[in-house]
mmCIF file of C-alpha atoms in Angstrom:
data_model
loop_
_atom_site.group_PDB
_atom_site.id
_atom_site.type_symbol
_atom_site.label_atom_id
_atom_site.label_comp_id
_atom_site.label_asym_id
_atom_site.label_seq_id
_atom_site.Cartn_x
_atom_site.Cartn_y
_atom_site.Cartn_z
ATOM 1 C CA UNK O 198 -30.842 -36.253 22.084
ATOM 2 C CA UNK O 199 -28.049 -34.400 23.960
ATOM 3 C CA UNK O 200 -27.736 -35.175 27.648
ATOM 4 C CA UNK O 201 -28.438 -32.557 30.329
ATOM 5 C CA UNK O 202 -24.707 -32.284 30.981
ATOM 6 C CA UNK O 203 -23.965 -31.671 27.292
ATOM 7 C CA UNK O 204 -26.642 -28.990 27.062
ATOM 8 C CA UNK O 205 -25.352 -27.329 30.234
ATOM 9 C CA UNK O 206 -21.808 -27.280 28.867
ATOM 10 C CA UNK O 207 -22.989 -25.794 25.562
ATOM 11 C CA UNK O 208 -24.953 -23.073 27.362
ATOM 12 C CA UNK O 209 -21.910 -22.138 29.454
ATOM 13 C CA UNK O 210 -19.715 -22.136 26.349
ATOM 14 C CA UNK O 211 -22.049 -19.816 24.422
ATOM 15 C CA UNK O 212 -22.330 -17.524 27.457
ATOM 16 C CA UNK O 213 -18.541 -17.226 27.536
ATOM 17 C CA UNK O 214 -18.516 -16.436 23.820
ATOM 18 C CA UNK O 215 -21.196 -13.783 24.335
ATOM 19 C CA UNK O 216 -19.063 -12.090 26.987
ATOM 20 C CA UNK O 217 -16.128 -11.953 24.554
ATOM 21 C CA UNK O 218 -18.172 -10.579 21.637
ATOM 22 C CA UNK O 219 -19.799 -7.999 23.911
ATOM 23 C CA UNK O 220 -16.388 -6.847 25.149
ATOM 24 C CA UNK O 221 -15.073 -6.656 21.571
ATOM 25 C CA UNK O 222 -18.125 -4.631 20.563
ATOM 26 C CA UNK O 223 -17.480 -2.109 23.336
ATOM 27 C CA UNK O 224 -13.777 -1.845 22.456
ATOM 28 C CA UNK O 225 -14.611 -1.323 18.763
ATOM 29 C CA UNK O 226 -17.163 1.355 19.688
ATOM 30 C CA UNK O 227 -14.530 3.245 21.689
ATOM 31 C CA UNK O 228 -11.962 2.938 18.887
ATOM 32 C CA UNK O 229 -14.552 3.940 16.285
ATOM 33 C CA UNK O 230 -15.150 7.293 17.944
ATOM 34 C CA UNK O 231 -11.452 8.178 17.778
ATOM 35 C CA UNK O 232 -11.031 6.757 14.269
ATOM 36 C CA UNK O 233 -14.070 8.635 12.991
ATOM 37 C CA UNK O 234 -12.782 11.895 14.445
ATOM 38 C CA UNK O 235 -9.346 11.325 12.844
ATOM 39 C CA UNK O 236 -10.894 10.552 9.444
ATOM 40 C CA UNK O 237 -13.165 13.602 9.618
ATOM 41 C CA UNK O 238 -10.254 15.837 10.652
ATOM 42 C CA UNK O 239 -8.161 14.694 7.673
ATOM 43 C CA UNK O 240 -10.812 15.413 5.036
ATOM 44 C CA UNK O 241 -10.553 19.239 4.873
ATOM 45 C CA UNK O 242 -6.777 19.086 4.314
ATOM 46 C CA UNK O 243 -7.104 16.337 1.687
ATOM 47 C CA UNK O 244 -9.884 18.245 -0.079
ATOM 48 C CA UNK O 245 -7.920 21.506 -0.051
ATOM 49 C CA UNK O 246 -4.829 19.730 -1.383
ATOM 50 C CA UNK O 247 -6.962 18.240 -4.167
ATOM 51 C CA UNK O 248 -8.346 21.717 -4.922
ATOM 52 C CA UNK O 249 -4.852 23.215 -5.222
ATOM 53 C CA UNK O 250 -3.695 20.414 -7.535
ATOM 54 C CA UNK O 251 -6.855 20.724 -9.642
ATOM 55 C CA UNK O 252 -6.395 24.485 -10.061
ATOM 56 C CA UNK O 253 -2.696 24.253 -10.924
ATOM 57 C CA UNK O 254 -3.260 21.382 -13.339
ATOM 58 C CA UNK O 255 -6.201 23.203 -14.914
ATOM 59 C CA UNK O 256 -4.203 26.405 -15.397
ATOM 60 C CA UNK O 257 -1.488 24.448 -17.205
ATOM 61 C CA UNK O 258 -3.974 22.987 -19.672
ATOM 62 C CA UNK O 259 -2.399 20.478 -22.073
ATOM 63 C CA UNK O 260 0.982 22.163 -21.916
ATOM 64 C CA UNK O 261 3.824 19.739 -22.583
ATOM 65 C CA UNK O 262 6.659 19.245 -20.125
ATOM 66 C CA UNK O 263 4.478 18.928 -17.030
ATOM 67 C CA UNK O 264 5.486 16.743 -14.079
ATOM 68 C CA UNK O 265 5.550 13.061 -14.900
ATOM 69 C CA UNK O 266 3.390 12.227 -11.859
ATOM 70 C CA UNK O 267 0.645 14.319 -13.482
ATOM 71 C CA UNK O 268 1.110 13.578 -17.169
ATOM 72 C CA UNK O 269 2.024 9.900 -16.790
ATOM 73 C CA UNK O 270 4.350 7.846 -18.924
ATOM 74 C CA UNK O 271 2.239 8.169 -22.051
ATOM 75 C CA UNK O 272 1.396 4.456 -21.813
ATOM 76 C CA UNK O 273 -1.390 2.464 -20.186
ATOM 77 C CA UNK O 274 0.023 -1.054 -20.212
ATOM 78 C CA UNK O 275 1.245 -1.861 -16.692
ATOM 79 C CA UNK O 276 -1.069 -1.241 -13.722
ATOM 80 C CA UNK O 277 -0.165 -1.326 -10.033
ATOM 81 C CA UNK O 278 -3.155 -2.169 -7.821
ATOM 82 C CA UNK O 279 -2.707 -1.134 -4.176
ATOM 83 C CA UNK O 280 -5.220 -3.078 -2.066
ATOM 84 C CA UNK O 281 -5.836 -1.677 1.424
ATOM 85 C CA UNK O 282 -7.538 -3.897 4.016
ATOM 86 C CA UNK O 283 -7.378 -4.529 7.763
ATOM 87 C CA UNK O 284 -4.759 -6.468 9.698
ATOM 88 C CA UNK O 285 -7.397 -8.418 11.615
ATOM 89 C CA UNK O 286 -10.688 -10.125 10.885
ATOM 90 C CA UNK O 287 -13.897 -10.394 12.924
ATOM 91 C CA UNK O 288 -15.311 -7.358 11.112
ATOM 92 C CA UNK O 289 -17.992 -8.911 8.923
ATOM 93 C CA UNK O 290 -17.575 -8.498 5.191
ATOM 94 C CA UNK O 291 -15.340 -5.411 5.461
ATOM 95 C CA UNK O 292 -12.214 -7.054 4.017
ATOM 96 C CA UNK O 293 -14.120 -9.269 1.603
ATOM 97 C CA UNK O 294 -15.846 -6.325 -0.098
ATOM 98 C CA UNK O 295 -12.520 -4.542 -0.702
ATOM 99 C CA UNK O 296 -10.938 -7.714 -2.087
ATOM 100 C CA UNK O 297 -13.981 -8.268 -4.290
ATOM 101 C CA UNK O 298 -13.565 -4.753 -5.732
ATOM 102 C CA UNK O 299 -9.863 -5.431 -6.318
ATOM 103 C CA UNK O 300 -10.567 -8.777 -7.998
ATOM 104 C CA UNK O 301 -13.102 -7.143 -10.293
ATOM 105 C CA UNK O 302 -10.554 -4.502 -11.332
ATOM 106 C CA UNK O 303 -7.770 -7.071 -11.823
ATOM 107 C CA UNK O 304 -9.967 -9.265 -14.018
ATOM 108 C CA UNK O 305 -11.120 -6.274 -16.059
ATOM 109 C CA UNK O 306 -7.525 -5.194 -16.722
ATOM 110 C CA UNK O 307 -6.441 -8.754 -17.521
ATOM 111 C CA UNK O 308 -9.297 -9.050 -20.010
ATOM 112 C CA UNK O 309 -8.037 -5.881 -21.700
ATOM 113 C CA UNK O 310 -4.567 -7.414 -22.020
ATOM 114 C CA UNK O 311 -2.939 -5.224 -19.371
ATOM 115 C CA UNK O 312 -0.078 -6.271 -17.104
ATOM 116 C CA UNK O 313 -1.160 -6.195 -13.450
ATOM 117 C CA UNK O 314 0.990 -5.922 -10.319
ATOM 118 C CA UNK O 315 -0.390 -6.076 -6.764
ATOM 119 C CA UNK O 316 0.819 -4.331 -3.612
ATOM 120 C CA UNK O 317 -1.187 -5.073 -0.469
ATOM 121 C CA UNK O 318 -1.641 -3.010 2.685
ATOM 122 C CA UNK O 319 -2.974 -5.065 5.586
ATOM 123 C CA UNK O 320 -2.788 -8.795 6.278
ATOM 124 C CA UNK O 321 -6.323 -9.857 5.329
ATOM 125 C CA UNK O 322 -6.229 -8.620 1.749
ATOM 126 C CA UNK O 323 -2.867 -10.300 1.240
ATOM 127 C CA UNK O 324 -4.173 -13.625 2.561
ATOM 128 C CA UNK O 325 -7.180 -13.641 0.240
ATOM 129 C CA UNK O 326 -5.443 -12.450 -2.922
ATOM 130 C CA UNK O 327 -2.368 -14.659 -2.477
ATOM 131 C CA UNK O 328 -4.468 -17.749 -3.170
ATOM 132 C CA UNK O 329 -5.304 -16.601 -6.684
ATOM 133 C CA UNK O 330 -2.712 -14.001 -7.689
ATOM 134 C CA UNK O 331 0.497 -14.933 -5.842
ATOM 135 C CA UNK O 332 2.557 -14.449 -9.003
ATOM 136 C CA UNK O 333 1.392 -10.819 -9.345
ATOM 137 C CA UNK O 334 2.574 -9.629 -5.908
ATOM 138 C CA UNK O 335 5.359 -7.059 -5.785
ATOM 139 C CA UNK O 336 5.119 -5.864 -2.167
ATOM 140 C CA UNK O 337 3.263 -5.745 1.126
ATOM 141 C CA UNK O 338 2.864 -3.169 3.915
ATOM 142 C CA UNK O 339 2.439 -4.540 7.450
ATOM 143 C CA UNK O 340 0.212 -2.384 9.684
ATOM 144 C CA UNK O 341 0.406 -4.615 12.771
ATOM 145 C CA UNK O 342 2.684 -2.146 14.582
ATOM 146 C CA UNK O 343 0.322 0.812 14.073
ATOM 147 C CA UNK O 344 -1.087 2.085 17.339
ATOM 148 C CA UNK O 345 -4.158 4.296 17.458
ATOM 149 C CA UNK O 346 -4.720 6.232 14.249
ATOM 150 C CA UNK O 347 -1.161 7.354 13.571
ATOM 151 C CA UNK O 348 -0.768 6.292 9.942
ATOM 152 C CA UNK O 349 1.528 9.174 8.989
ATOM 153 C CA UNK O 350 4.816 7.243 8.816
ATOM 154 C CA UNK O 351 3.226 4.225 7.134
ATOM 155 C CA UNK O 352 1.424 6.427 4.601
ATOM 156 C CA UNK O 353 4.499 8.486 3.732
ATOM 157 C CA UNK O 354 6.607 5.335 3.453
ATOM 158 C CA UNK O 355 4.086 3.741 1.107
ATOM 159 C CA UNK O 356 3.843 6.954 -0.921
ATOM 160 C CA UNK O 357 7.629 7.106 -1.351
ATOM 161 C CA UNK O 358 7.705 3.426 -2.347
ATOM 162 C CA UNK O 359 4.998 3.866 -5.004
ATOM 163 C CA UNK O 360 6.590 7.059 -6.350
ATOM 164 C CA UNK O 361 10.008 5.392 -6.551
ATOM 165 C CA UNK O 362 8.538 2.423 -8.429
ATOM 166 C CA UNK O 363 6.913 4.843 -10.872
ATOM 167 C CA UNK O 364 10.165 6.713 -11.433
ATOM 168 C CA UNK O 365 11.850 3.363 -12.105
ATOM 169 C CA UNK O 366 9.149 2.740 -14.730
ATOM 170 C CA UNK O 367 7.809 -0.372 -13.005
ATOM 171 C CA UNK O 368 4.219 0.633 -13.885
ATOM 172 C CA UNK O 369 2.239 3.217 -15.848
ATOM 173 C CA UNK O 370 -0.896 3.595 -13.695
ATOM 174 C CA UNK O 371 -1.382 3.110 -9.945
ATOM 175 C CA UNK O 372 -4.849 2.578 -8.445
ATOM 176 C CA UNK O 373 -5.694 2.466 -4.739
ATOM 177 C CA UNK O 374 -8.553 0.165 -3.676
ATOM 178 C CA UNK O 375 -9.845 0.787 -0.157
ATOM 179 C CA UNK O 376 -13.020 1.143 1.896
ATOM 180 C CA UNK O 377 -14.397 4.663 2.223
ATOM 181 C CA UNK O 378 -16.148 5.377 5.518
ATOM 182 C CA UNK O 379 -19.662 6.775 5.065
ATOM 183 C CA UNK O 380 -21.314 6.039 8.399
ATOM 184 C CA UNK O 381 -21.453 3.319 11.040
ATOM 185 C CA UNK O 382 -23.516 1.030 8.801
ATOM 186 C CA UNK O 383 -21.999 1.871 5.415
ATOM 187 C CA UNK O 384 -18.438 1.429 4.174
ATOM 188 C CA UNK O 385 -18.077 1.799 0.409
ATOM 189 C CA UNK O 386 -15.238 0.028 -1.497
ATOM 190 C CA UNK O 387 -13.722 2.465 -4.013
ATOM 191 C CA UNK O 388 -10.936 2.405 -6.613
ATOM 192 C CA UNK O 389 -9.042 5.714 -6.734
ATOM 193 C CA UNK O 390 -6.323 6.473 -9.280
ATOM 194 C CA UNK O 391 -3.121 7.675 -7.619
ATOM 195 C CA UNK O 392 -0.745 7.950 -10.583
ATOM 196 C CA UNK O 393 -1.053 9.758 -12.912
ATOM 197 C CA UNK O 394 -2.394 12.040 -10.190
ATOM 198 C CA UNK O 395 -5.885 13.334 -10.770
ATOM 199 C CA UNK O 396 -8.056 15.418 -8.474
ATOM 200 C CA UNK O 397 -11.491 14.038 -7.561
ATOM 201 C CA UNK O 398 -14.374 15.186 -9.749
ATOM 202 C CA UNK O 399 -15.909 17.050 -6.809
ATOM 203 C CA UNK O 400 -12.669 18.940 -6.000
ATOM 204 C CA UNK O 401 -13.311 22.649 -5.483
ATOM 205 C CA UNK O 402 -11.844 24.888 -8.186
ATOM 206 C CA UNK O 403 -11.411 28.647 -8.267
ATOM 207 C CA UNK O 404 -13.018 30.752 -10.988
ATOM 208 C CA UNK O 405 -10.272 33.137 -12.109
ATOM 209 C CA UNK O 406 -12.705 35.314 -14.115
ATOM 210 C CA UNK O 407 -10.110 35.862 -16.808
ATOM 211 C CA UNK O 408 -7.427 36.990 -14.340
ATOM 212 C CA UNK O 409 -3.808 36.240 -15.188
ATOM 213 C CA UNK O 410 -1.643 34.824 -12.418
ATOM 214 C CA UNK O 411 2.125 34.691 -12.332
ATOM 215 C CA UNK O 412 3.661 31.888 -10.302
ATOM 216 C CA UNK O 413 6.981 32.031 -8.525
ATOM 217 C CA UNK O 414 8.463 29.512 -8.940
ATOM 218 C CA UNK O 415 6.739 28.201 -12.080
ATOM 219 C CA UNK O 416 3.609 26.051 -12.041
ATOM 220 C CA UNK O 417 5.681 23.062 -13.145
ATOM 221 C CA UNK O 418 8.083 23.454 -10.214
ATOM 222 C CA UNK O 419 5.223 23.914 -7.746
ATOM 223 C CA UNK O 420 3.502 20.777 -9.006
ATOM 224 C CA UNK O 421 6.797 18.865 -9.005
ATOM 225 C CA UNK O 422 7.063 19.513 -5.259
ATOM 226 C CA UNK O 423 3.356 19.300 -4.473
ATOM 227 C CA UNK O 424 2.382 16.080 -6.285
ATOM 228 C CA UNK O 425 4.388 13.634 -4.079
ATOM 229 C CA UNK O 426 2.831 15.296 -1.020
ATOM 230 C CA UNK O 427 -0.585 15.062 -2.640
ATOM 231 C CA UNK O 428 -0.127 11.328 -3.231
ATOM 232 C CA UNK O 429 1.022 10.840 0.385
ATOM 233 C CA UNK O 430 -1.995 12.805 1.607
ATOM 234 C CA UNK O 431 -4.410 10.664 -0.397
ATOM 235 C CA UNK O 432 -2.825 7.475 0.962
ATOM 236 C CA UNK O 433 -2.914 8.625 4.603
ATOM 237 C CA UNK O 434 -6.502 9.827 4.182
ATOM 238 C CA UNK O 435 -7.443 6.424 2.717
ATOM 239 C CA UNK O 436 -5.783 4.665 5.681
ATOM 240 C CA UNK O 437 -7.796 6.775 8.122
ATOM 241 C CA UNK O 438 -11.023 6.100 6.200
ATOM 242 C CA UNK O 439 -10.235 2.384 6.130
ATOM 243 C CA UNK O 440 -9.414 2.373 9.857
ATOM 244 C CA UNK O 441 -12.735 4.020 10.747
ATOM 245 C CA UNK O 442 -14.618 1.634 8.461
ATOM 246 C CA UNK O 443 -12.896 -1.371 10.034
ATOM 247 C CA UNK O 444 -13.937 -0.401 13.555
ATOM 248 C CA UNK O 445 -17.502 0.364 12.446
ATOM 249 C CA UNK O 446 -17.752 -3.004 10.689
ATOM 250 C CA UNK O 447 -16.286 -4.821 13.695
ATOM 251 C CA UNK O 448 -18.686 -3.099 16.082
ATOM 252 C CA UNK O 449 -21.664 -4.130 13.931
ATOM 253 C CA UNK O 450 -20.355 -7.684 13.506
ATOM 254 C CA UNK O 451 -19.779 -8.150 17.235
ATOM 255 C CA UNK O 452 -23.200 -6.676 18.002
ATOM 256 C CA UNK O 453 -24.785 -9.241 15.661
ATOM 257 C CA UNK O 454 -22.694 -12.016 17.193
ATOM 258 C CA UNK O 455 -23.793 -11.002 20.698
ATOM 259 C CA UNK O 456 -27.447 -11.019 19.643
ATOM 260 C CA UNK O 457 -27.080 -14.414 17.970
ATOM 261 C CA UNK O 458 -25.394 -15.821 21.070
ATOM 262 C CA UNK O 459 -28.300 -14.598 23.188
ATOM 263 C CA UNK O 460 -30.804 -16.293 20.884
ATOM 264 C CA UNK O 461 -28.763 -19.508 20.952
ATOM 265 C CA UNK O 462 -28.677 -19.435 24.760
ATOM 266 C CA UNK O 463 -32.464 -19.050 24.839
ATOM 267 C CA UNK O 464 -32.914 -22.032 22.479
ATOM 268 C CA UNK O 465 -30.478 -24.210 24.416
ATOM 269 C CA UNK O 466 -32.066 -23.234 27.727
ATOM 270 C CA UNK O 467 -35.467 -24.257 26.351
ATOM 271 C CA UNK O 468 -34.046 -27.618 25.241
ATOM 272 C CA UNK O 469 -32.400 -28.066 28.644
ATOM 273 C CA UNK O 470 -35.606 -27.330 30.543
ATOM 274 C CA UNK O 471 -37.632 -29.675 28.344
ATOM 275 C CA UNK O 472 -35.083 -32.464 28.730
ATOM 276 C CA UNK O 473 -34.954 -31.912 32.505
ATOM 277 C CA UNK O 474 -38.749 -31.926 32.715
ATOM 278 C CA UNK O 475 -38.892 -35.142 30.682
ATOM 279 C CA UNK O 476 -36.313 -36.763 32.965
ATOM 280 C CA UNK O 477 -38.205 -35.734 36.104
ATOM 281 C CA UNK O 478 -41.486 -37.037 34.636
ATOM 282 C CA UNK O 479 -39.803 -40.334 33.750
ATOM 283 C CA UNK O 480 -38.438 -40.711 37.305
ATOM 284 C CA UNK O 481 -41.859 -39.977 38.804
ATOM 285 C CA UNK O 482 -43.488 -42.581 36.566
ATOM 286 C CA UNK O 483 -40.890 -45.145 37.640
ATOM 287 C CA UNK O 484 -41.474 -44.360 41.322
ATOM 288 C CA UNK O 485 -45.260 -44.583 40.958
ATOM 289 C CA UNK O 486 -45.012 -47.800 38.941
ATOM 290 C CA UNK O 487 -42.745 -49.321 41.584
ATOM 291 C CA UNK O 488 -45.125 -48.281 44.414
ATOM 292 C CA UNK O 489 -48.115 -49.850 42.621
ATOM 293 C CA UNK O 490 -46.190 -53.082 42.084
ATOM 294 C CA UNK O 491 -45.687 -53.362 45.829
#
């Protein structure tokens, strides 16, 4: 049975923890609002870029000589998996779900006899995957210096790195695994193919109604310039989605932690009061017994 002093110390300790988790919840809530606005603002541009790429690619059909970023290498042997997680923890299962999706994809490709390479974005994904796949790592992007929701430089840098690796024929297919922000309670891990570039299935396309368009410069030249920007846009958009999801997950996790701390304080307070009452009763019995003995 813990002493009254031990129970008092535990109650004070849990109260201190509750103050910290409550403060972290409020900070995450404030950051979530800004992150959610940034993610929402990026979606129209990303969707329009996807629409343009889908229309240009569709108008080219199966014509040979298209940009390599669109047509690929003609092989499907070496896969680069880009795993995007958070730099910090204390956000529930946010990072774990993304890593789980990445592991599932890696195992599937390995079963098919494919060569897999891993490039991580964010510290937590790197820490978890290093334990099992350290020999597959080819790079890492540190996001610890990012302030606010300014992922532009990091996204463009990562896009240039991936494109350069593709041009050097280090891989045939690149897939981005990240957490897509749906709402405060839902963040969905997704695997999106980056290279060869492909527009999402729900990308808006234009019905030409049989019209013939002439492009200046040619469609191939337009796509040659547009595709690297499209890849950069998809990466930055994914970073913004992941950032919003991280703050939402952290806010929920800290809210749960605060509630649990409150319940623990109530239980410990009940134990403390019972122990104190038992001690007082024992002292009274000793006093009464001593008085009767006299």
